[in-house]
Coordinates of C-alpha atoms in Angstrom, one line a residue:
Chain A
X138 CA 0.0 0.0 0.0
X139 CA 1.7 3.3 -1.2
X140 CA 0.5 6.0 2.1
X141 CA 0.6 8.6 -0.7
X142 CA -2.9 6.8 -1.8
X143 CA -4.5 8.8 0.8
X144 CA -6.3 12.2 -0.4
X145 CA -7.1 14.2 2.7
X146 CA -9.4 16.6 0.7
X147 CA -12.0 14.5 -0.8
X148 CA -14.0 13.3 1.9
X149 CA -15.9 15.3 5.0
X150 CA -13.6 18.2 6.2
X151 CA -12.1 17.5 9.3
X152 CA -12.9 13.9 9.2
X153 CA -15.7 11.3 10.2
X154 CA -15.0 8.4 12.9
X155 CA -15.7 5.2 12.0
X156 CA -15.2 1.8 13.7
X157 CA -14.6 -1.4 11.9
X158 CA -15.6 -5.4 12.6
X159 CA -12.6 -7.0 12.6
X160 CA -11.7 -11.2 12.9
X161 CA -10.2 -12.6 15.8
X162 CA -6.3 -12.0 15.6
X163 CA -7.0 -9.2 12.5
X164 CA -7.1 -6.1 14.7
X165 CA -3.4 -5.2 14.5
X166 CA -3.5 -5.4 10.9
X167 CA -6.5 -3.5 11.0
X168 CA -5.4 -0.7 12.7
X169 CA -2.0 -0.7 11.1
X170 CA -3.9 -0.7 7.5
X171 CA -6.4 2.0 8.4
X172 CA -3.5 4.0 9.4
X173 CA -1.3 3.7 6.1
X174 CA -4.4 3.5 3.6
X175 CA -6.6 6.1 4.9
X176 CA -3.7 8.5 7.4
X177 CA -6.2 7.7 9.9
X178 CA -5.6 9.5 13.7
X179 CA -7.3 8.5 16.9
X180 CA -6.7 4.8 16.3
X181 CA -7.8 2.5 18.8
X182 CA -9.2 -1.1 19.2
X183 CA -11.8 -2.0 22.1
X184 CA -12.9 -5.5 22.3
X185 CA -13.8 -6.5 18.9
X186 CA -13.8 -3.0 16.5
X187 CA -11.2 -0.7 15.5
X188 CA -12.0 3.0 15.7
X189 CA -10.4 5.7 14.0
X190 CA -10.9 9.2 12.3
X191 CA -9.9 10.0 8.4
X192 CA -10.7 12.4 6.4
X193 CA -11.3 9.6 3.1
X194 CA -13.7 9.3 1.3
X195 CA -16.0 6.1 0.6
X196 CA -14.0 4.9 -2.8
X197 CA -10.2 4.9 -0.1
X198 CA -12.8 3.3 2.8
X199 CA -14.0 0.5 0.3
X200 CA -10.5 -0.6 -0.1
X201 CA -10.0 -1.7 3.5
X202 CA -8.5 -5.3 3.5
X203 CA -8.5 -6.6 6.8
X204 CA -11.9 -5.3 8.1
X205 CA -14.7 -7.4 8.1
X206 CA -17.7 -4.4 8.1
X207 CA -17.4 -0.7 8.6
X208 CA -19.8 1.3 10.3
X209 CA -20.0 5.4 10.6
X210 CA -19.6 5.9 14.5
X211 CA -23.2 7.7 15.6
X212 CA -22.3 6.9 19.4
X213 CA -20.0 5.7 22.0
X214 CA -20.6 5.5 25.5
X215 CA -19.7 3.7 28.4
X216 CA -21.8 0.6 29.1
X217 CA -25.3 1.0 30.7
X218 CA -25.1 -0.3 34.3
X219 CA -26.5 -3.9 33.8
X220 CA -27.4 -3.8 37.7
X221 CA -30.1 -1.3 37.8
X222 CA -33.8 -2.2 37.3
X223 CA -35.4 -2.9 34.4
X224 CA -36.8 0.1 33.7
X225 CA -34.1 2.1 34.5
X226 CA -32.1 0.6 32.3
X227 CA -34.8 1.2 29.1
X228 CA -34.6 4.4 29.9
X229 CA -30.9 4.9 29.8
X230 CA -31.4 3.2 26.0
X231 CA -34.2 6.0 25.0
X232 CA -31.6 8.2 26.3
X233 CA -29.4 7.1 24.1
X234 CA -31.9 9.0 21.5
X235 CA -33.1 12.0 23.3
X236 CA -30.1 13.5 25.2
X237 CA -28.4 14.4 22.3
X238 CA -30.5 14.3 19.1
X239 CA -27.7 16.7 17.1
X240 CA -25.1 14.0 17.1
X241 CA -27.9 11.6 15.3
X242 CA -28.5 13.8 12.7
X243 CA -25.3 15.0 12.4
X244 CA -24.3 11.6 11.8
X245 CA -26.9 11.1 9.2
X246 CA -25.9 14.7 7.4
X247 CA -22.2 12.9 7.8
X248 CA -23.4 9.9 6.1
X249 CA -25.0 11.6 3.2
X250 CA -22.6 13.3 2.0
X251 CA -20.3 10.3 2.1
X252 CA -22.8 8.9 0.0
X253 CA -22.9 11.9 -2.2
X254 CA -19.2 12.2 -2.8
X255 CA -19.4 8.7 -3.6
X256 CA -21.5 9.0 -6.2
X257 CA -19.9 12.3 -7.5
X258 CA -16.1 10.4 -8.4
X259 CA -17.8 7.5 -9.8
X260 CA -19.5 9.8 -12.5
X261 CA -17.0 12.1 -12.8
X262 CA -14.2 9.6 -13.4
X263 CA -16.2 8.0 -16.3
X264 CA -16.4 11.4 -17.8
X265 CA -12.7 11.7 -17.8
X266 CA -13.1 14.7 -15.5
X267 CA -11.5 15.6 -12.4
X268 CA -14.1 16.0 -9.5
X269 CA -15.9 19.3 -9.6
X270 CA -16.4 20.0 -5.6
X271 CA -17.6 23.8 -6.3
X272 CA -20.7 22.4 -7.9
X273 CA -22.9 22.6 -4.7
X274 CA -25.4 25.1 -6.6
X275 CA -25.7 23.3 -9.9
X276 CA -25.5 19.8 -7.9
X277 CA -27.6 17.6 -10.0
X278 CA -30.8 15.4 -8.5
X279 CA -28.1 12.6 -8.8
X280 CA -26.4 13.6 -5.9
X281 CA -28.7 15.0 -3.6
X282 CA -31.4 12.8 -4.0
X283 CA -30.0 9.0 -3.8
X284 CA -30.6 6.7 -1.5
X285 CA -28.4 4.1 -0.2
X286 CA -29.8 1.3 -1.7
X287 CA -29.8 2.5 -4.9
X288 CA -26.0 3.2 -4.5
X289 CA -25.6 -0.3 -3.1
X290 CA -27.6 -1.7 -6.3
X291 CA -25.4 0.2 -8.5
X292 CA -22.4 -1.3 -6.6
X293 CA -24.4 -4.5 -7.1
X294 CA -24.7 -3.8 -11.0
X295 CA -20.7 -2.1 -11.0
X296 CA -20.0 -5.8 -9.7
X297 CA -21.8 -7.7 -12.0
X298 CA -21.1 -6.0 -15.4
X299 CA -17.1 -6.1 -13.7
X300 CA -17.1 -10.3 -13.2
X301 CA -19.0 -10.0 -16.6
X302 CA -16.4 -7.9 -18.5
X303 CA -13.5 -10.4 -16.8
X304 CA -14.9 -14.0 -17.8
X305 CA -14.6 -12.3 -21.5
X306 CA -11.9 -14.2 -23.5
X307 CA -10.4 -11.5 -24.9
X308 CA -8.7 -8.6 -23.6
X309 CA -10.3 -5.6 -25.6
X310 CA -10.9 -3.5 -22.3
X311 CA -11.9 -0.4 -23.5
X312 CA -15.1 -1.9 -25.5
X313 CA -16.0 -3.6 -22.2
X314 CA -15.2 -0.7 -20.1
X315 CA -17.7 2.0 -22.8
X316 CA -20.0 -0.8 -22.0
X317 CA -19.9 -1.1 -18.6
X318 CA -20.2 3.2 -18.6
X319 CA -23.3 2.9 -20.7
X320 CA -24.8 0.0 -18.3
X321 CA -24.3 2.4 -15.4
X322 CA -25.2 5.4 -16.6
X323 CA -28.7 4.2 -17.5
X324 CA -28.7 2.4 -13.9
X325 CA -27.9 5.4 -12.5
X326 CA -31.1 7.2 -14.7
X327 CA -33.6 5.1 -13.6
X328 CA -32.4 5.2 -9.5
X329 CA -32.9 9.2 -10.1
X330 CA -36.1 8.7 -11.3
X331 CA -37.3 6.7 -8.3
X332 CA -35.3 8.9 -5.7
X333 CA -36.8 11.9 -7.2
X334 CA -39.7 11.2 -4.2
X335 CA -37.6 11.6 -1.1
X336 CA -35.9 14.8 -0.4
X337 CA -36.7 15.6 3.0
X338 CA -35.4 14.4 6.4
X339 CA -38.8 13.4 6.7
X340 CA -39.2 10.6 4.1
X341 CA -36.3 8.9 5.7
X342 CA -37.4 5.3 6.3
X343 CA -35.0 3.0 8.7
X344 CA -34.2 -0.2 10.4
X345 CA -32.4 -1.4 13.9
X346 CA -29.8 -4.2 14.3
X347 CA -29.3 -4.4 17.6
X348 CA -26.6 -6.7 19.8
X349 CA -26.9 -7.2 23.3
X350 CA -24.1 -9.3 24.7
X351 CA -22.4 -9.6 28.0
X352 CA -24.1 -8.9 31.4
X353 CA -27.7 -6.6 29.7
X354 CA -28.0 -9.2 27.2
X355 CA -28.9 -11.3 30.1
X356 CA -31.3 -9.0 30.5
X357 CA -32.8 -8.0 27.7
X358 CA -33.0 -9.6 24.4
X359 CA -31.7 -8.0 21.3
X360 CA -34.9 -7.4 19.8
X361 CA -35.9 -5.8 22.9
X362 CA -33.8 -3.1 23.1
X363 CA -34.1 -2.6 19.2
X364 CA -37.5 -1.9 19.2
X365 CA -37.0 0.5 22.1
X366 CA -34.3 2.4 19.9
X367 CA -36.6 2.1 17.0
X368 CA -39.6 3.6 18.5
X369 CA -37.1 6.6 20.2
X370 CA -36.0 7.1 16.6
X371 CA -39.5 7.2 15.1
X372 CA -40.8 9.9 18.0
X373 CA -37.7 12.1 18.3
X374 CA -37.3 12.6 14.3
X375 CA -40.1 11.5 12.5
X376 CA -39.0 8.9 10.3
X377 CA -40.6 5.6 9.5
X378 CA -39.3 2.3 10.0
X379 CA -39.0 -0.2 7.3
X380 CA -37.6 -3.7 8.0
X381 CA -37.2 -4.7 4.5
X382 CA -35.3 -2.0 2.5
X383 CA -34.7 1.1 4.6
X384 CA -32.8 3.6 3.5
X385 CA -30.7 4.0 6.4
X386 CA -30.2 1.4 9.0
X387 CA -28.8 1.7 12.2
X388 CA -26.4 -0.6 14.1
X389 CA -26.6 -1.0 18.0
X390 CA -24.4 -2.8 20.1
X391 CA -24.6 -3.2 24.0
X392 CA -22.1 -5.3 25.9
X393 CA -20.1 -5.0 29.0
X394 CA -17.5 -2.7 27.7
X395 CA -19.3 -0.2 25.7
X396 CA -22.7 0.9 23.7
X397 CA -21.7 1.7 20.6
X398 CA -24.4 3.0 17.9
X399 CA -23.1 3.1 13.9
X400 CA -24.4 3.1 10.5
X401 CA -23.5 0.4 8.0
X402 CA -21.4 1.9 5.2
X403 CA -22.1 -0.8 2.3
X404 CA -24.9 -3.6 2.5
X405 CA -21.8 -6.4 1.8
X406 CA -18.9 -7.1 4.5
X407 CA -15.9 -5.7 3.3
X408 CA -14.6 -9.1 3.8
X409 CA -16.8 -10.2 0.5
X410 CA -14.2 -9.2 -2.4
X411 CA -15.7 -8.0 -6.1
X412 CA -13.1 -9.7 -7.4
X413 CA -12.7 -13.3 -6.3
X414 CA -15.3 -15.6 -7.1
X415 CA -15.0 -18.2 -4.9
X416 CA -13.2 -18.1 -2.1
X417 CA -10.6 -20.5 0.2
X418 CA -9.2 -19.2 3.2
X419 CA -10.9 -15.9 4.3
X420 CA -9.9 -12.8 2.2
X421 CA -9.2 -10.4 5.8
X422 CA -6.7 -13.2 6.2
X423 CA -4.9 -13.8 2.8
X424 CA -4.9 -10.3 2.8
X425 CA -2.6 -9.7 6.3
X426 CA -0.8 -12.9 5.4
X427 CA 0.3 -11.5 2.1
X428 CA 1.6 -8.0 4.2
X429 CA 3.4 -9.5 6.3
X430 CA 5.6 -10.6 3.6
X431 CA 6.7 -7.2 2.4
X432 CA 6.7 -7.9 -1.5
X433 CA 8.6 -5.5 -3.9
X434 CA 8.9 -5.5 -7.5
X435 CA 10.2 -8.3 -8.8
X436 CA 9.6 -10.9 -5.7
X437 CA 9.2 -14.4 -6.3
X438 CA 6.5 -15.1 -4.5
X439 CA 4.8 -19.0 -4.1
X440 CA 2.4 -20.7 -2.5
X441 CA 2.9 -24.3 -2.7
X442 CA -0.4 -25.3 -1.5
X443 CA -2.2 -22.6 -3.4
X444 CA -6.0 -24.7 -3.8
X445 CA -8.3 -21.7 -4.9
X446 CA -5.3 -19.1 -4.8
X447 CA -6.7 -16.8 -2.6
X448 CA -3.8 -16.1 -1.4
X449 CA -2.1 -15.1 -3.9
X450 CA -5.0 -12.8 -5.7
X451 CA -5.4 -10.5 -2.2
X452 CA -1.7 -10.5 -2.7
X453 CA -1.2 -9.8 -6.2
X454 CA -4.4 -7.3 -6.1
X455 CA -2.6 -5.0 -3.7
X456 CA 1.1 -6.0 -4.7
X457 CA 0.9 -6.5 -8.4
X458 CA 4.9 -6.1 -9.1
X459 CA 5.9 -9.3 -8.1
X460 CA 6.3 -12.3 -9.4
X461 CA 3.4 -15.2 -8.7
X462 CA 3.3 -18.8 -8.6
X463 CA 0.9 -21.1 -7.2
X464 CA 1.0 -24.5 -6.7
X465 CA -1.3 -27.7 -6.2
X466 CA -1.8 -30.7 -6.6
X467 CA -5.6 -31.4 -7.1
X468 CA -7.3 -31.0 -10.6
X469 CA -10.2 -29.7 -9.1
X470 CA -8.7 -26.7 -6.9
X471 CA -6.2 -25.5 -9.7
X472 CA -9.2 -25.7 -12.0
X473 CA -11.1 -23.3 -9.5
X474 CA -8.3 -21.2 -8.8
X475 CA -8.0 -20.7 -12.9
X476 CA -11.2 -19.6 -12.9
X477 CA -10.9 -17.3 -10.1
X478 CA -7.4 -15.4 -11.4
X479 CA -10.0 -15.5 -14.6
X480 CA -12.7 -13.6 -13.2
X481 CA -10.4 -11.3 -11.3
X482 CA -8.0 -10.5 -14.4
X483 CA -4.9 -11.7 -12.5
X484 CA -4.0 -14.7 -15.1
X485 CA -1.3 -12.8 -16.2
X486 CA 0.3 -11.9 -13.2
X487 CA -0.4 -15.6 -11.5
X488 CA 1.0 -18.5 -12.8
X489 CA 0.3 -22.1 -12.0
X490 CA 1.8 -25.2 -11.4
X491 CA 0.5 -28.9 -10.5
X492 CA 3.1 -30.0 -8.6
X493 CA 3.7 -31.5 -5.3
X494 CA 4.8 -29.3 -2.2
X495 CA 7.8 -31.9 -1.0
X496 CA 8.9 -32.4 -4.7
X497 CA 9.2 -28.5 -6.1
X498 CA 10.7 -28.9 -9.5
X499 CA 12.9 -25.4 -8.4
X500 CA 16.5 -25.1 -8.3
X501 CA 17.0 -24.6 -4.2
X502 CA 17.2 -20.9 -3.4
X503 CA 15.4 -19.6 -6.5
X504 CA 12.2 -18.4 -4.1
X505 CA 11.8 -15.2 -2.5
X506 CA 9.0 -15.8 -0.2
X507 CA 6.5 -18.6 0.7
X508 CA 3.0 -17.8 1.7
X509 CA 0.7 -20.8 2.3
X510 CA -2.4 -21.5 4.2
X511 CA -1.3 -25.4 5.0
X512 CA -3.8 -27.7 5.4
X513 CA -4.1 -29.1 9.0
X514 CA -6.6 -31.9 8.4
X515 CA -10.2 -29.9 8.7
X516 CA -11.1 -29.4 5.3
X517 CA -8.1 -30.8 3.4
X518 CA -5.5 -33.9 5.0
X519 CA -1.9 -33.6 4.5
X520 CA -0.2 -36.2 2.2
X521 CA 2.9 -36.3 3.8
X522 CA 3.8 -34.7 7.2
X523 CA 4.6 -31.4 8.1
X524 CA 8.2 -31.6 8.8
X525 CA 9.5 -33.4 5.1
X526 CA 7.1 -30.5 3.4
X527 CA 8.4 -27.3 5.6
X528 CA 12.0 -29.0 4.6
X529 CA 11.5 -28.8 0.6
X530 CA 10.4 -25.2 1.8
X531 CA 13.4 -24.7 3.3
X532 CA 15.5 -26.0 0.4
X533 CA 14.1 -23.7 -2.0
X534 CA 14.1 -20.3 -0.1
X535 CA 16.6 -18.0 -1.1
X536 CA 18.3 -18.3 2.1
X537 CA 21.5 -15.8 2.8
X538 CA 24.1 -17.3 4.7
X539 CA 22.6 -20.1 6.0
X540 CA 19.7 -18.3 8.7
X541 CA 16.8 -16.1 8.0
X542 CA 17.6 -12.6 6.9
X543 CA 15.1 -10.1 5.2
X544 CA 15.9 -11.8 1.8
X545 CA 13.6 -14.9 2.4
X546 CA 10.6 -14.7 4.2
X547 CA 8.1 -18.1 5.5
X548 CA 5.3 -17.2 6.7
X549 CA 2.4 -19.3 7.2
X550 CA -0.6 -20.0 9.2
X551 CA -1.4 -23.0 11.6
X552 CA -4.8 -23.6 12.2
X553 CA -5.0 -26.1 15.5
X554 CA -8.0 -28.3 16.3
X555 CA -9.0 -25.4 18.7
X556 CA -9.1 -23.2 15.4
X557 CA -6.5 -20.3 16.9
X558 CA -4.5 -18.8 14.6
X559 CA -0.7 -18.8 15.1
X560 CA 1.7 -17.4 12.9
X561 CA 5.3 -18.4 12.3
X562 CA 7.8 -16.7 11.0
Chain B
X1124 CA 3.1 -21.5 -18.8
X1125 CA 5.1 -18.2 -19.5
X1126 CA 8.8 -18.8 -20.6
X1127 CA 9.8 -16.8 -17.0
X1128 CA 8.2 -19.6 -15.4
X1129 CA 10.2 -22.4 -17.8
X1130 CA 13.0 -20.7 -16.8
X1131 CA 12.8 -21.9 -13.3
X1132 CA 11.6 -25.3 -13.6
X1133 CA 14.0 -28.4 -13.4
X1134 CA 13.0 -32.1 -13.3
X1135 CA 13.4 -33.9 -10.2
X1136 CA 13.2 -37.6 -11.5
X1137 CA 15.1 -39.4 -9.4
X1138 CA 19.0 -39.6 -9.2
X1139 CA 18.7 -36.6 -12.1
X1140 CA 19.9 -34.1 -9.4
X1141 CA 21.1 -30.5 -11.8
X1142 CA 21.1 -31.9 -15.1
X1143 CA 17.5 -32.1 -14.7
X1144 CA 17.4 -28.8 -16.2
X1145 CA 16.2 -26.8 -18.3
X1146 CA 13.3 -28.7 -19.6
X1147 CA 12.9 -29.3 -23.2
X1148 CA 9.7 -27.5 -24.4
X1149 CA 7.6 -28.5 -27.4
X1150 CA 4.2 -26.8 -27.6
X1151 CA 1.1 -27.6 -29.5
X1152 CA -0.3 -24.2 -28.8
X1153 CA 1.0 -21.5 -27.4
X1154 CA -1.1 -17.9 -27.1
X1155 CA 0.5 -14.1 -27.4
X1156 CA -1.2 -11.7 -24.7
X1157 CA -0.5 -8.1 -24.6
X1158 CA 0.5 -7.6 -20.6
X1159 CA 1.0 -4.6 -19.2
X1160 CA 4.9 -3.1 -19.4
X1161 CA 6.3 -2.9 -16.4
X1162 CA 10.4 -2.1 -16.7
X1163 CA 11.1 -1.9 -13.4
X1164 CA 10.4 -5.7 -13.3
X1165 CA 11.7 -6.6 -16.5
X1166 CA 14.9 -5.3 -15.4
X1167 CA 15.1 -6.6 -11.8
X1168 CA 14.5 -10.6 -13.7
X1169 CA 16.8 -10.1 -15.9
X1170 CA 20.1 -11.1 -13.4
X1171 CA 17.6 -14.1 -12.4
X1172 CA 17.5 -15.2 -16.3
X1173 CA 19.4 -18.6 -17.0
X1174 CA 19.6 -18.1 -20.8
X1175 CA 21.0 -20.7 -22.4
X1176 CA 17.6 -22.6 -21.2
X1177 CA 15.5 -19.1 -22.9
X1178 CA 17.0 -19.2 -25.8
X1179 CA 16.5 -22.6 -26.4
X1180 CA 12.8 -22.6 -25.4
X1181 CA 12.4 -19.5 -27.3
X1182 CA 14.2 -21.0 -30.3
X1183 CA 11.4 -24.0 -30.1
X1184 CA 8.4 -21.7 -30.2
X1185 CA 10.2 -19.5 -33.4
X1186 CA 10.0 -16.0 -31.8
X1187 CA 11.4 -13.4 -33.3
X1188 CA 13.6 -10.4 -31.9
X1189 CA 14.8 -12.5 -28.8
X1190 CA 17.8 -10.2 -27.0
X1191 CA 21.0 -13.3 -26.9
X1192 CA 22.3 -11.5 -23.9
X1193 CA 22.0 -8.8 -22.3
X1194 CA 23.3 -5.1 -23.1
X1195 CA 25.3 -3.1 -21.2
X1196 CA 23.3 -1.1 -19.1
X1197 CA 19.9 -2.5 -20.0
X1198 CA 18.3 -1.4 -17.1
X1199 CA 17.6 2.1 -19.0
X1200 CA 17.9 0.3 -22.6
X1201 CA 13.5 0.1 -23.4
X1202 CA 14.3 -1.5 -26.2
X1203 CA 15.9 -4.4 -24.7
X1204 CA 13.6 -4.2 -22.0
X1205 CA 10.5 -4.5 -24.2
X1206 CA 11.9 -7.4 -26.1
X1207 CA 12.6 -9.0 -22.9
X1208 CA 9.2 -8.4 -21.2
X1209 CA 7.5 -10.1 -25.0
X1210 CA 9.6 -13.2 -24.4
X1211 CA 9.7 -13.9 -20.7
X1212 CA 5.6 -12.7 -20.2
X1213 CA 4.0 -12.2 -23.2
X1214 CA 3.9 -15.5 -24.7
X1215 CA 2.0 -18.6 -23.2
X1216 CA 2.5 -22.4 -23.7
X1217 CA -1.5 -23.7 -23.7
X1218 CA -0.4 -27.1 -24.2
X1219 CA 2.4 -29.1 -24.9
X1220 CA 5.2 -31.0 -22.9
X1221 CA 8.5 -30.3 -20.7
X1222 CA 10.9 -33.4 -21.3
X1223 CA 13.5 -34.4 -18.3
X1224 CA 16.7 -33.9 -20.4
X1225 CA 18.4 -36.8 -18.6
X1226 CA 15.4 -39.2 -17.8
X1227 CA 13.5 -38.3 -20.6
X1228 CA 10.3 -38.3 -18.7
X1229 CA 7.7 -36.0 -20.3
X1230 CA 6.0 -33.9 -18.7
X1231 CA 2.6 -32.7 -19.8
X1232 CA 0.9 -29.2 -19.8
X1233 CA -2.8 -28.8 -20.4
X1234 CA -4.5 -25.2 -20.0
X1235 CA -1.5 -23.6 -19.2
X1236 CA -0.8 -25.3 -16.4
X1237 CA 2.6 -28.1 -16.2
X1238 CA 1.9 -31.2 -14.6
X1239 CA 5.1 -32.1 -12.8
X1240 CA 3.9 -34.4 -9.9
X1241 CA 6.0 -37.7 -10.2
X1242 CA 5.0 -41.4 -9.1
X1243 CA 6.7 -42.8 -6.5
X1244 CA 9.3 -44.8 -7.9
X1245 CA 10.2 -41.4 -9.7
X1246 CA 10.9 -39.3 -6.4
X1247 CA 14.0 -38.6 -5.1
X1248 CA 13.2 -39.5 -1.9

């Protein structure tokens, strides 16, 4: 990830706090990431979700690799006392609404013009033009009006038409890319059409998701305390709820260490890549596995146990100068990790080999780094132990002087039968 | 199979130790794509390039405009570069075979991809 990526002037001046999901083990990577991809400040990770402040926009924020959902931060308090009564304790949760109604709707104004400047670079980039941000008098119903389920849909469509223009045999990009334009454009038509309706603060329908965990969720039930929210909501500011497709939905979670209230920044976990179709190991993973190797241009780079290569598309999707190689030896996982590097235009950077992990056909020391996600015996057995396949490893690492310097690099993952995650280096 | 990745492979029949390499190449179909140029990476493969073994596999497939060594200072020479980044990444075997020079085992490749797993009377081990 180059820092310089980050463009501090084209999201919300100042900068918005979020907080991410992240898995078990992820969080450092997480925080590191959000800190190099998005010059985030005010980092910090309390049980479970990373929060931090930056001042990027949703296009940087959709790039996030080791987070599993991002949320706008409404709220965060300290936990509500679990001890009191019942009744004390709803009210503490209506509170949560009517202390401070300016943060909610500040939150909300936050979130629309996330939305908004989303919306903006996508169009403007397919005009060729650099992002006009002094159009705020001529802004066009496009902008102001869209909801976010019409953005997601045309994320959906973005998606679609992507995987669509990728499966295509040949490489004539720019007639699938003019294609893809026209597809959105006239997506993008009809959602103004239909958002033409709701323009005022009003109109704004919405849904809870609520978590209760720890000590109050022995006490309430989710739902419960949803509801309560929900009908706060719907008094203080008018809006209706809608449990199918609301436009805004609101995420609540109560446990022993915090009550922390967000709003859902895209409909799919971050964790769900455009561009792999099916996936192995977990993406967040791959991802962090693949950053810990530090790959420059020109780095041989294999994974000798490669089944659907997900490894090796997070890392050659964010590190495209090196050198790729993935190996298996089952038909049917190099055939799905083909058609993976297929519908994720990384054929030519990934190549593939059937071969057998303790019989690499490489002269010794010719690899730069190993990355491999080795099979423990869950999903997939091992043929051969551990120690004869880490020892072909060995042989073909481009090992200086005889012990590990920064010119060779193993790193892989052991999952135990208690599914931790350990990683040795 | 790209001719960067021939360049690395060896044969590991048993008792065929180095001169299990390079692999003979004979292709039934072999594809051109147009990849992106990249001549930071060209150049940092080039030192890695065993090229007796390219120029052989390169003689097999008849290219063109293959570079016999490298020039002096090639890291700024496009020219060389460019040829380089055609031979090694540019062309694709689809389907053919690698032969074992010593053993004479062949080796098959189907969609790209080289089969080079080995029975087990075949392993060094």
């Amino acid at each position: 990830m180059a820092a310089a990526r980050a463009e501090p002037g084209s999201g919300p001046a100042g900068g918005a706090r979020f907080f991410c999901t992240a898995g078990r083990g992820l969080e450092p990577f997480l925080m590191r990431e959000v800190r190099v991809r998005l010059a985030a400040t005010q980092v910090e990770y309390v049980s479970g979700k990373v929060f931090f402040t930056t001042c990027s926009d949703l296009n940087m924020l959709k790039k996030l690799k080791s987070a599993e959902r991002l949320f706008l931060l409404i709220k965060k308090l300290f936990p509500f006392t679990a001890s009191s009564s019942k009744g004390k304790i709803l009210n503490e949760v209506q509170q949560l609404v009517n202390n401070d109604p300016r943060s909610w709707l500040d939150a909300i104004s936050t979130w629309k013009n996330l939305l908004k400047l989303g919306v903006r670079e996508e169009l403007s980039q397919r005009d060729a033009k650099p992002p006009k941000r002094k159009m705020r008098e001529n802004e066009t119903i496009i902008a102001k009006k869209l909801k976010t389920e019409e953005i997601q849909k045309i994320e959906e469509n973005h998606r679609e038409c992507q995987l669509e223009e990728q499966t295509e045999d040949t490489l004539e990009q720019r007639d699938s890319t003019t294609r893809r334009d026209k597809l959105e454009k006239e997506e993008i038509q009809k959602e103004v059409e239909k958002a033409a309706g709701a323009h005022s603060q009003e109109d704004l329908t919405f849904r809870v998701s609520c978590r209760c965990t720890g000590t109050i969720g022995k006490v309430f039930t989710s739902q419960e305390v949803g509801r309560i929210i929900g009908i706060a909501l719907m008094k203080q500011f008018g809006w209706k709820a809608d449990l199918r497709n609301p436009n805004l939905e609101i995420f609540v979670h109560l446990n022993d260490i915090y009550t922390v209230a967000g709003i859902p920044m895209f409909r799919a976990p971050l964790a769900s890549r455009t561009y792999i179709k099916t996936a192995g190991l977990r993406s967040t993973i791959a991802w962090a596995m693949a950053s810990l190797a530090e790959i420059k241009v020109g780095t041989f780079v294999l994974d000798p146990m490669c089944g659907l290569g997900t490894i090796l598309l997070e890392a050659a999707k964010e590190w495209p100068d090196g050198y790729y190689v993935g190996a298996d030896v089952s038909d049917s996982q190099l055939l799905g990790a083909w058609d993976n590097l297929k519908a994720a235009g990384l054929n030519d950077k990934i190549e593939l080999l059937k071969v057998s992990a303790i019989e690499l056909p490489l002269p010794s020391e010719s690899i730069d780094i190993i990355i491999s996600d080795i099979p423990f015996g869950k999903k997939f057995k091992l043929g051969k132990d551990i120690k004869t396949i880490l020892q072909e490893m060995e042989r073909s690492l481009r090992w200086q002087r005889g012990s590990f310097l920064p010119g060779a690099r193993f790193c892989g993952f052991f999952k135990n039968m208690e599914s931790d995650l350990k990683i040795i280096r | 199979m790209k001719l960067l990745t021939h360049n690395l492979l060896s044969s590991h029949v048993r008792g065929v130790g180095p001169r299990g390499f390079p692999l003979r190449l004979q292709a039934t179909e072999v594809r051109v794509n147009p990849v992106e140029f990249n001549p930071d990476f060209v150049a940092r493969m080039i030192p890695k390039v065993e090229w007796a073994a390219l120029l052989e596999a390169a003689d097999t497939l008849h290219l063109a405009e293959v570079p016999r060594a490298p020039t002096e200072g090639y890291e700024h020479d496009e020219d060389f570069l460019r040829k380089m980044h055609h031979v090694l990444l540019e062309v694709e075997v689809l389907e053919g075979t690698l032969q074992c020079p010593e053993s004479g085992r062949l080796f098959p490749i189907s969609r790209g991809i080289p089969n080079m797993l080995l029975n087990d009377e075949e392993t060094e081990t």
